[in-house]
CSV table of C-alpha atoms in Angstrom, one decimal:
chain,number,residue,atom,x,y,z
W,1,UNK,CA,79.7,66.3,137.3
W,2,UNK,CA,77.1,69.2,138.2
W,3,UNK,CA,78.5,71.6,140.7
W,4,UNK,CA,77.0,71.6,144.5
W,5,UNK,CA,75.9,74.3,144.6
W,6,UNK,CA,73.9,75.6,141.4
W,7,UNK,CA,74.1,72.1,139.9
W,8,UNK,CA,75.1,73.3,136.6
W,9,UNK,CA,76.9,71.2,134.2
W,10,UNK,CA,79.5,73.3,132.3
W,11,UNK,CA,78.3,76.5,133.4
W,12,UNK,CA,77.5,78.2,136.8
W,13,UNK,CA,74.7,80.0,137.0
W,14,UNK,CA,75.4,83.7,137.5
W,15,UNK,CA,74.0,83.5,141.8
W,16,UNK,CA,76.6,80.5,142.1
W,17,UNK,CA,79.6,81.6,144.5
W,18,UNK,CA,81.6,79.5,141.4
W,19,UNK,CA,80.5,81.3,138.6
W,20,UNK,CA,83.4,84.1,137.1
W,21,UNK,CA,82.1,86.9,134.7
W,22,UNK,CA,83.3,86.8,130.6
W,23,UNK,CA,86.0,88.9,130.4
W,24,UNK,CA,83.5,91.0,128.3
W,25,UNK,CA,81.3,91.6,131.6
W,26,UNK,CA,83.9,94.3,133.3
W,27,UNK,CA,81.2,96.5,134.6
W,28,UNK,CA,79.1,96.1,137.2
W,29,UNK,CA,75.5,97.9,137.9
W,30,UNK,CA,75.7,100.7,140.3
W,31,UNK,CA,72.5,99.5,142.4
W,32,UNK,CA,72.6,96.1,142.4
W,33,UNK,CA,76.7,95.7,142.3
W,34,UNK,CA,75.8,93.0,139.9
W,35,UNK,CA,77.7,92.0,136.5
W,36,UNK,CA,76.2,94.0,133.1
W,37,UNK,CA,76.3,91.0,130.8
W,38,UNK,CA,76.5,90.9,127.0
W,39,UNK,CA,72.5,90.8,126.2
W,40,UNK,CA,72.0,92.8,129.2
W,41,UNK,CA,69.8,96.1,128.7
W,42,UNK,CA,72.1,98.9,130.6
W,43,UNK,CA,71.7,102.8,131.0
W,44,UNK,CA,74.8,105.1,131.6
W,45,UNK,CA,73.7,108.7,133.4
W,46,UNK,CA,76.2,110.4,135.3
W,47,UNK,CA,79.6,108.2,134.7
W,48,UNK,CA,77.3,105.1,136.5
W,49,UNK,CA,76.0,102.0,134.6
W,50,UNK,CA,72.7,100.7,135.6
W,51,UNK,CA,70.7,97.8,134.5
W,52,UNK,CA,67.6,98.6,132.8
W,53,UNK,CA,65.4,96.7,135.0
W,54,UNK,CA,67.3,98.3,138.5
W,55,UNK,CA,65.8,101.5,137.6
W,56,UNK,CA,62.5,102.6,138.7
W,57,UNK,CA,61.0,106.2,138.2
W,58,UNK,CA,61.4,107.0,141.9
W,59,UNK,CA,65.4,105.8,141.6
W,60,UNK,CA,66.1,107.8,138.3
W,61,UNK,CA,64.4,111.1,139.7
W,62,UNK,CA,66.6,110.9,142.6
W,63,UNK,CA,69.9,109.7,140.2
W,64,UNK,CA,68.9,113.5,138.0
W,65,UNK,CA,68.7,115.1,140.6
W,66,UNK,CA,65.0,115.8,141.1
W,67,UNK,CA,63.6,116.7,143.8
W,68,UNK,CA,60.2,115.1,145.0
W,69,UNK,CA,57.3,115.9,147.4
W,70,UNK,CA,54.5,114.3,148.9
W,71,UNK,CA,51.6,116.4,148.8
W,72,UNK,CA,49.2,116.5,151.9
W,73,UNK,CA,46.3,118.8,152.8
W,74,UNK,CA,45.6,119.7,156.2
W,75,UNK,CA,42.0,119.6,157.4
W,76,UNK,CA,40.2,122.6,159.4
């Protein structure tokens, strides 16, 4: 019988309200406060785990601490 409501057979998929983590998985990103799973691609900076694809340039400049500006010029 599938489940109602990610009609998986065996499995839930991992958006289900059903579906459990492995008992590997015990992490969980620190942006998207989903689970890391085993295959996943996963980046540790500064005692956080992120997933690989959650970071963009603009989020890891802000997670090292960089400081950025937008640069304008003021006409005359």
């Amino acid at each position: 019988m599938s489940c109602p409501y990610c009609r998986g057979i065996g499995e839930h998929d991992y958006r289900c309200p059903l579906w459990q983590p492995s008992k590997k998985a015990r992490v969980k990103c620190g942006y998207c406060d989903e689970y890391i799973l085993e295959g996943d691609d996963y980046v540790e900076i500064n005692g956080w785990t992120y997933h690989k694809d959650c970071l963009t340039v603009n989020r890891l400049l802000d997670l090292i601490g960089v400081i950025t500006k937008e640069m304008s010029y003021e006409l005359d």
